[in-house]
Short mmCIF file of C-alpha atoms and ligand atoms in Angstrom, two decimals:
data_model
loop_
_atom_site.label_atom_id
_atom_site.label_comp_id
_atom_site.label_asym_id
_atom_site.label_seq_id
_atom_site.Cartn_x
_atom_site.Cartn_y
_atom_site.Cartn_z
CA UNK A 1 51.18 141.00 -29.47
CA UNK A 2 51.88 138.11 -27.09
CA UNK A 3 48.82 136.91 -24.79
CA UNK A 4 48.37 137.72 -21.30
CA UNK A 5 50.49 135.19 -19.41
CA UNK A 6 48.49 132.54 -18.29
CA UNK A 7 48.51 131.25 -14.83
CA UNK A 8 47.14 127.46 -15.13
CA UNK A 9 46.87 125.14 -18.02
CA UNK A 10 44.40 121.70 -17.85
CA UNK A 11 44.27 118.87 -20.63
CA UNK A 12 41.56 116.62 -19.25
CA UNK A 13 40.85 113.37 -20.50
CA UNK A 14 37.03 112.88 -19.65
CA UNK A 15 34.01 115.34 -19.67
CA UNK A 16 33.52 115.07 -16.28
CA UNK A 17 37.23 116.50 -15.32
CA UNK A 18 35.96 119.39 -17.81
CA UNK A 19 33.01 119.92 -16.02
CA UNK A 20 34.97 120.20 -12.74
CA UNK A 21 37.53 122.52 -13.69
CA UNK A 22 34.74 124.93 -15.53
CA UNK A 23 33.25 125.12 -11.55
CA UNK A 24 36.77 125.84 -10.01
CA UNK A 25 37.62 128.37 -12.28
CA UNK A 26 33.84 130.24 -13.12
CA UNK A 27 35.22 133.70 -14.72
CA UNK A 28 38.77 132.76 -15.10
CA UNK A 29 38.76 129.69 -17.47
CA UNK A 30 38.68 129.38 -21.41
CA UNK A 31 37.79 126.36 -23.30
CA UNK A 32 40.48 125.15 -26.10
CA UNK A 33 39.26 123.78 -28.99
CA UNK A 34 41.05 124.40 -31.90
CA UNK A 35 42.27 127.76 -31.35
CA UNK A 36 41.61 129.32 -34.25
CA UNK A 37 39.57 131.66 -32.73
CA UNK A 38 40.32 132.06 -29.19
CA UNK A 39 44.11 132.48 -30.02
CA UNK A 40 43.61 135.29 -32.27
CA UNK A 41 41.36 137.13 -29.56
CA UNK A 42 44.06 136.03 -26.51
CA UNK A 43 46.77 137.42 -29.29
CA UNK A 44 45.12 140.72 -29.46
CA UNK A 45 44.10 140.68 -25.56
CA UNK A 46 40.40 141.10 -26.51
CA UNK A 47 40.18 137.74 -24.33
CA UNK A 48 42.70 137.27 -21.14
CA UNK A 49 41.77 133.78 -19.39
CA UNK A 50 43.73 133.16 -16.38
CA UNK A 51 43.34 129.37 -16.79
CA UNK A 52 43.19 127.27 -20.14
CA UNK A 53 41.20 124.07 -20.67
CA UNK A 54 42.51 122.11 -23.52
CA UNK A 55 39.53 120.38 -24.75
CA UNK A 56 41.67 118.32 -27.92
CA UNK A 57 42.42 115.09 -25.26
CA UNK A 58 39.01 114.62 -24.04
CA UNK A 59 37.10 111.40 -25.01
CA UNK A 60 33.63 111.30 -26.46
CA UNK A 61 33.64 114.75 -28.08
CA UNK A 62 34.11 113.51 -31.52
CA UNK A 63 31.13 111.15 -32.27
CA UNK A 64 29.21 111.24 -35.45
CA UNK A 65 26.79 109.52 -35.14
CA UNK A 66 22.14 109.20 -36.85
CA UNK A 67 20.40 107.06 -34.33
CA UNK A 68 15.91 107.50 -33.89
CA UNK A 69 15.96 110.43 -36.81
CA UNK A 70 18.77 112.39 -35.42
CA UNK A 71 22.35 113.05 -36.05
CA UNK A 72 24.24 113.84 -33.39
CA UNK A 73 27.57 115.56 -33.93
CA UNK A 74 30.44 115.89 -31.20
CA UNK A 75 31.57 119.06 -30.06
CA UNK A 76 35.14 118.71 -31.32
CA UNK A 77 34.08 117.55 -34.72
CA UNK A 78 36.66 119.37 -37.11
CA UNK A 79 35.59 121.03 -40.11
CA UNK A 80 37.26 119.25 -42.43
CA UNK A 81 35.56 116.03 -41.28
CA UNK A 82 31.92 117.74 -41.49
CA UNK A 83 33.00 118.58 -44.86
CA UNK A 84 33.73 115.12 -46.32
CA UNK A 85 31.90 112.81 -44.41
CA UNK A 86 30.38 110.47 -46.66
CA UNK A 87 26.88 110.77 -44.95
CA UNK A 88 26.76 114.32 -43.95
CA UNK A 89 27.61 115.44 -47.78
CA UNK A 90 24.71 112.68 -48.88
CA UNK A 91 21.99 114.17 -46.68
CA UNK A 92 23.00 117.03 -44.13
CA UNK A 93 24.94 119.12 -47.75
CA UNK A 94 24.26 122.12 -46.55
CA UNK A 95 26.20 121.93 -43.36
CA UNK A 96 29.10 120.05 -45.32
CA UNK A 97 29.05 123.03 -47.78
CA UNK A 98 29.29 125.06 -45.14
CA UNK A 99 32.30 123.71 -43.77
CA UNK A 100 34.20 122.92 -46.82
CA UNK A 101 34.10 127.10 -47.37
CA UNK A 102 35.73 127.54 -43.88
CA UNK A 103 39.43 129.56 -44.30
CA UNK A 104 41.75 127.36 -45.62
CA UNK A 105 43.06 123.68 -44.68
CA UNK A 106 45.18 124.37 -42.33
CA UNK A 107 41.84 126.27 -40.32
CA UNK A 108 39.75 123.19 -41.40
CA UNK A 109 42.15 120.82 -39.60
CA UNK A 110 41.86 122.42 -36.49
CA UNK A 111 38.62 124.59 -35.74
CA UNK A 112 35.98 122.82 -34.60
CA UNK A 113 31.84 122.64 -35.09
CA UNK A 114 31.76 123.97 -31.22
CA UNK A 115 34.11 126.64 -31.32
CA UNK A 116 32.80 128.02 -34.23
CA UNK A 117 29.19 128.04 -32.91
CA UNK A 118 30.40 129.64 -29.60
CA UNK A 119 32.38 132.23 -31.09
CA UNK A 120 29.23 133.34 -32.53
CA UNK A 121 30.62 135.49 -35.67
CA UNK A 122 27.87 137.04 -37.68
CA UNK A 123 29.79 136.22 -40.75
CA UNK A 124 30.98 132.93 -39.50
CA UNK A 125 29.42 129.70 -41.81
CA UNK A 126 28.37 126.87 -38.99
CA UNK A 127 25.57 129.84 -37.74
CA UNK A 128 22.73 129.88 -40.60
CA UNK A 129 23.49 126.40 -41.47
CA UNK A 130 22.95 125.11 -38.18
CA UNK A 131 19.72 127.31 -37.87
CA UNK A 132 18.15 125.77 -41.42
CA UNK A 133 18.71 122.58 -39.85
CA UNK A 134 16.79 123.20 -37.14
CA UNK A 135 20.06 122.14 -34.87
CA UNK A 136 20.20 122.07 -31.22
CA UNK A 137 23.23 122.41 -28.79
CA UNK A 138 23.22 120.41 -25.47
CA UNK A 139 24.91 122.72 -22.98
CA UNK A 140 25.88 121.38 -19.95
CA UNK A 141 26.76 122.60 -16.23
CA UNK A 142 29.46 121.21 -13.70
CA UNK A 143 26.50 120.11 -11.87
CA UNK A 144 25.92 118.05 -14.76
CA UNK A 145 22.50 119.74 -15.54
CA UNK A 146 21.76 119.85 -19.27
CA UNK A 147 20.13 122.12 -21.10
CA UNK A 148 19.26 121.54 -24.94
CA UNK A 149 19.01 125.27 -26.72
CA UNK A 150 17.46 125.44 -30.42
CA UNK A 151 20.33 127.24 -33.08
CA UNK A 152 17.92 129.98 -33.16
CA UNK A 153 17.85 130.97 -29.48
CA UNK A 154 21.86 130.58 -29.15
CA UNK A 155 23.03 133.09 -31.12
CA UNK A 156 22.29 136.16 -29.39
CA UNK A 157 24.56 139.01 -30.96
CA UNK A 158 27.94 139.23 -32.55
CA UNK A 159 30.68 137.58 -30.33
CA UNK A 160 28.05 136.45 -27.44
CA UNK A 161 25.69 133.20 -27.27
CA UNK A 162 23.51 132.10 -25.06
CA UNK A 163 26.43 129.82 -22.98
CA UNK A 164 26.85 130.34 -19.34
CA UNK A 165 30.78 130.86 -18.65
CA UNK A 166 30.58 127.53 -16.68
CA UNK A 167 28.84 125.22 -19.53
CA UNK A 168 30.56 123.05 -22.11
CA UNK A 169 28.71 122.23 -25.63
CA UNK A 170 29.32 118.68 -25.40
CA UNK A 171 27.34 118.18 -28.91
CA UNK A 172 24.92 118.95 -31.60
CA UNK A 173 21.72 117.24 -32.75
CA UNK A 174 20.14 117.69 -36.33
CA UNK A 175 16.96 116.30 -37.07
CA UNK A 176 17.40 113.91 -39.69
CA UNK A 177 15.50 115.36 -43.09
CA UNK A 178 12.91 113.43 -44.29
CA UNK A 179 12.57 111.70 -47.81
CA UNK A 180 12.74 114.19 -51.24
CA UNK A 181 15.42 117.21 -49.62
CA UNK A 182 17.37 119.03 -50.51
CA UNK A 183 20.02 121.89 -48.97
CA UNK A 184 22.92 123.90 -50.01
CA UNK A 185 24.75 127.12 -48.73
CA UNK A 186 27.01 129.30 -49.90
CA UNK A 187 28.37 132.62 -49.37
CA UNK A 188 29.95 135.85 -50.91
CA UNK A 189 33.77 136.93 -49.66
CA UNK A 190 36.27 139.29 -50.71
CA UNK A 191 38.69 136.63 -51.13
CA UNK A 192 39.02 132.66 -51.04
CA UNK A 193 38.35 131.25 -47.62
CA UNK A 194 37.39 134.75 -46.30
CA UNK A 195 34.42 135.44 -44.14
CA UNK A 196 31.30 135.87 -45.66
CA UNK A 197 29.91 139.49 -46.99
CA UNK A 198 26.55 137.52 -46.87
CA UNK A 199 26.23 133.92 -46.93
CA UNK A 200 22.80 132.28 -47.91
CA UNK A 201 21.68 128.70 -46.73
CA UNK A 202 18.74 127.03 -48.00
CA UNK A 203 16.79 123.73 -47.46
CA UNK A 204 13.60 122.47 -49.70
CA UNK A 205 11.29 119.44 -48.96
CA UNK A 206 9.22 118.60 -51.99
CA UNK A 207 6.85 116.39 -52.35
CA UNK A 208 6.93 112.51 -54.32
CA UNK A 209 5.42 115.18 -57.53
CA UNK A 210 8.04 117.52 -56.90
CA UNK A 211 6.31 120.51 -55.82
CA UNK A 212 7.92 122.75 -52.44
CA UNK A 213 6.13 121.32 -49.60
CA UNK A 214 8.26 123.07 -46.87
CA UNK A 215 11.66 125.70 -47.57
CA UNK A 216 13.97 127.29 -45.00
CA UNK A 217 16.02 130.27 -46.19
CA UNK A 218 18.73 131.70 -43.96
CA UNK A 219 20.65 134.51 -44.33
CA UNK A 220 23.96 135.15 -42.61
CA UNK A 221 26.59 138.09 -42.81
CA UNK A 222 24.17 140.42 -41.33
CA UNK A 223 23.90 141.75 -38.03
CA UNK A 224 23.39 141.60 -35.51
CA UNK A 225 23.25 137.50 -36.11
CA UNK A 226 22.48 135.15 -38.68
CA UNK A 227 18.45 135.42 -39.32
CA UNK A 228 15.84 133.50 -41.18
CA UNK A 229 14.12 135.11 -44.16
CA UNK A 230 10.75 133.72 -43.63
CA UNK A 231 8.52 135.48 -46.12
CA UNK A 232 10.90 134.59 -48.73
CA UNK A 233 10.84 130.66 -47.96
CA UNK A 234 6.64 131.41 -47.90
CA UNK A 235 6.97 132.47 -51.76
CA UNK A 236 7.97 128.99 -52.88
CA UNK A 237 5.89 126.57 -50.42
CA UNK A 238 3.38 125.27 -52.40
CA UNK A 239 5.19 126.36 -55.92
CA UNK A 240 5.98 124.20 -58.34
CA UNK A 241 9.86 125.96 -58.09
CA UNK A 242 9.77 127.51 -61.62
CA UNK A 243 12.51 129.86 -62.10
CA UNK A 244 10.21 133.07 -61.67
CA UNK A 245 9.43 131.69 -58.48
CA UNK A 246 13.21 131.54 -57.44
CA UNK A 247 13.68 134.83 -58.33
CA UNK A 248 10.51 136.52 -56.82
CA UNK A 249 12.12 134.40 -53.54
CA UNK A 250 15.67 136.32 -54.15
CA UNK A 251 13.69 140.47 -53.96
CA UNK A 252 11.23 139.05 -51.24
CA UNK A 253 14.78 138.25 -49.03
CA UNK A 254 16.23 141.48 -50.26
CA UNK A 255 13.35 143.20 -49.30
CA UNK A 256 12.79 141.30 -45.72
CA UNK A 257 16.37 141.09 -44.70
CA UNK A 258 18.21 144.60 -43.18
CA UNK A 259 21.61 144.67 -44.57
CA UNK A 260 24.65 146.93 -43.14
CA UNK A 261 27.55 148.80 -44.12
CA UNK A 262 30.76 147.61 -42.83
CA UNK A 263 34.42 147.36 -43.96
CA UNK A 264 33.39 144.54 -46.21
CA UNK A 265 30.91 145.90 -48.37
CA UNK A 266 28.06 148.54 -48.45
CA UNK A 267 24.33 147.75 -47.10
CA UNK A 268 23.09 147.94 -50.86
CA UNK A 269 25.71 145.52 -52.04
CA UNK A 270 24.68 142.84 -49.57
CA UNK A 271 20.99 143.30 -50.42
CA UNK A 272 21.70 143.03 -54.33
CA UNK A 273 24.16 139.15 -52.77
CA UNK A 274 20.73 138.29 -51.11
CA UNK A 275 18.78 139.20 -53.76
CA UNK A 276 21.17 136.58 -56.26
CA UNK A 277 22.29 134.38 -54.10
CA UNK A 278 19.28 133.12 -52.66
CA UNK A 279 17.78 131.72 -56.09
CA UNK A 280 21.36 130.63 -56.85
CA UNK A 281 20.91 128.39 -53.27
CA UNK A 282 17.39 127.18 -54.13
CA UNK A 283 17.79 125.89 -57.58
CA UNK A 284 20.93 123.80 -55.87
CA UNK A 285 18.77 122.70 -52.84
CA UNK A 286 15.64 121.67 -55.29
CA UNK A 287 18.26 119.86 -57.56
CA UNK A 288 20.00 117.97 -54.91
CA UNK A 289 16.30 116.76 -53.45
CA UNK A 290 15.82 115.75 -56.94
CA UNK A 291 18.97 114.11 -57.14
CA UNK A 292 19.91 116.00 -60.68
CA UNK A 293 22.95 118.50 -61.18
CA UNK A 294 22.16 121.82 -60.69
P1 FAD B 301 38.49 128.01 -30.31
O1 FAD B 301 39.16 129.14 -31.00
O2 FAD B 301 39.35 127.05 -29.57
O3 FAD B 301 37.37 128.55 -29.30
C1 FAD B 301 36.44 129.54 -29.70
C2 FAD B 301 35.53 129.84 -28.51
O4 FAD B 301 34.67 128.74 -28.25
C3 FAD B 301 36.29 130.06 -27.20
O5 FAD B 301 35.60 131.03 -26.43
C4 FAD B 301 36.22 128.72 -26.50
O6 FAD B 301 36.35 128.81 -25.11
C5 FAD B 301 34.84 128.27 -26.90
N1 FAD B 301 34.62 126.82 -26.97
C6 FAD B 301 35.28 125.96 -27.80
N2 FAD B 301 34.75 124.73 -27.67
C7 FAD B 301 33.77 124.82 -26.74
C8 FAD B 301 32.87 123.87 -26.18
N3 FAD B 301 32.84 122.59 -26.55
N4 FAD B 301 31.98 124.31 -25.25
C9 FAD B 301 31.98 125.60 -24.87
N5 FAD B 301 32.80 126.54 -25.36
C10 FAD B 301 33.69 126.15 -26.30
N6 FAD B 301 35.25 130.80 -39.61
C11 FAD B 301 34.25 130.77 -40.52
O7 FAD B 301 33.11 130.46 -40.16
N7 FAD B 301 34.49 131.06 -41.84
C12 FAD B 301 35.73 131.42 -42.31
O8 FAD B 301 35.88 131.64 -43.51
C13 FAD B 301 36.79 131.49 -41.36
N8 FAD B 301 38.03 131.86 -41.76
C14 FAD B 301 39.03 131.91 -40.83
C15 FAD B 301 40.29 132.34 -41.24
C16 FAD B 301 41.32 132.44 -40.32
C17 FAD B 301 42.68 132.89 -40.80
C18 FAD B 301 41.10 132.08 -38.95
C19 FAD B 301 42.21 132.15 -37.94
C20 FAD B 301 39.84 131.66 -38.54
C21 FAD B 301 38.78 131.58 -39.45
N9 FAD B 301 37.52 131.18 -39.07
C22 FAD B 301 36.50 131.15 -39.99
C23 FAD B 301 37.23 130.79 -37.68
C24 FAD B 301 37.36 129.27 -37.53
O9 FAD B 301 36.23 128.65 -38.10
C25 FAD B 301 37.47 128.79 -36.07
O10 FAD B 301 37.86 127.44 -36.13
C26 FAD B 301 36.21 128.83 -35.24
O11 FAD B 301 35.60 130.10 -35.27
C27 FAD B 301 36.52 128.53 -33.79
O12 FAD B 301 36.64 127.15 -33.60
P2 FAD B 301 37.81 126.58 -32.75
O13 FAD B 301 37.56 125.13 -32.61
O14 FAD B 301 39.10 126.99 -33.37
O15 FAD B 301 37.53 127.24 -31.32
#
């Protein structure tokens, strides 16, 4: 199907034209990022803006940049740069894994770390990576109020964030990780470059002996939104990370995470991914924090 005719089209140059045009238009406007979502959705006339703001001209969206302990990464960042930046594969892996098993190249090009996080797919990638890494999205209005929103609180259910129609992500901050850690992520799909059945993302801080001091574990896949699996990171703090222990981590996140049937696969199947996956994630995160191959 052919989108909704459009009435106005924008390609701004600076966030502050953005900014403008979100307050003339409240309701009415869309953001363009890469279009790899919104298009689709306009396509199918799930989504039927009257006005269009191309975001893809705009300066000062695209900064990568680790400054005071933080890494601070620019709304239009493309996935195919989060995926092989030097740095960001060195010490933020998970998030690189992450977006190196986005679609296919031609989606990498394009989509963006933004668009993906507003779209807000339960079975997107960006969402339980972002969330292990404790990220934060500064939101802000045309009146040029910002507001800084934890990964956690954004996501609110499938398809819907917390974003006000009128805000524009301008950028993303990740704490930096501190010495000995380790991440990875991965997920489970029907085919290559698919979304994910159930995607697992895990982080590890050990200490200079080795031991777990601190683990995240986050589950995504699942509805209604990507969610933490909390009792399972609690099996391995304080663990020396034996095997056994990986595995009693994989049934605790089976056990605490509800899974669904949907077209992809059935409830059980997902739980028996978690239950696999999530040692699978671990014994890569604990390697990489050692610095050995998994
Ligand atoms: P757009 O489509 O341009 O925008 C998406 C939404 O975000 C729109 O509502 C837009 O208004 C809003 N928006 C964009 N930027 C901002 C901003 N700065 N501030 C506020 N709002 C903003 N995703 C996965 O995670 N894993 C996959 O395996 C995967 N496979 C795909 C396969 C195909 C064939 C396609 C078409 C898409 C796939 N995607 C997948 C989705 C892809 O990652 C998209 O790039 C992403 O979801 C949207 O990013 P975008 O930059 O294209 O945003």
């Amino acid at each position: 199907m052919y989108p909704r005719a459009i009435k106005s089209y924008f390609a701004p140059t600076e966030v502050s034209e953005v900014l403008a045009l979100l307050g003339q238009h409240k309701g009415a406007a869309k953001l363009l990022a890469g279009g790899q979502s919104l298009m689709p959705l306009m396509k199918l006339r799930l989504v039927e803006p009257r006005v269009i703001i191309d975001l893809n001209h705009v300066q000062g969206l695209n900064e990568i940049s680790e400054r005071a302990g933080v890494l601070t990464l620019g709304a239009m960042i493309r996935h195919v740069e989060l995926a092989t930046h030097a740095r960001i594969r060195q010490s933020y892996s998970l998030l690189a894994d992450a977006a190196g098993s986005i679609g296919d190249p031609q989606i990498r090009n394009r989509g963006t770390l933004a668009g993906s996080l507003v779209h807000a797919d339960p079975a997107a990638d960006y969402p339980p990576a972002v969330i292990a890494l404790n990220g934060r999205l500064v939101l802000t209005k045309p009146t040029g109020n910002t507001r800084i929103v934890s990964a956690d609180d954004f996501f609110v259910g499938p398809l819907t964030s917390a974003l006000d129609e009128d805000e524009l992500v301008t950028r993303i901050r990740i704490p930096a990780p501190s010495a000995h850690t380790g991440g990875a992520y991965s997920k489970n799909c029907q085919v290559a470059g698919d979304f994910a059945i159930i995607s697992v993302a895990a982080q590890v801080v050990l200490t200079p002996s080795g031991d777990c001091q601190q683990a995240t574990i986050v589950i995504g896949g699942v509805m209604p939104k990507a969610t933490r699996a909390p009792k399972a990171a609690a099996v391995v703090v304080g663990t020396s990370l034996d095997e056994a222990t990986l595995l009693r981590a994989g049934e605790a996140a089976a056990a605490e995470v509800e899974t669904q049937d949907d077209v992809r696969a059935s409830a059980v199947y997902r739980s028996q991914l978690i239950r696999v996956t999530v040692p699978q994630m671990l014994r890569q995160a604990v390697a990489r924090a050692r610095k050995v191959e998994a």
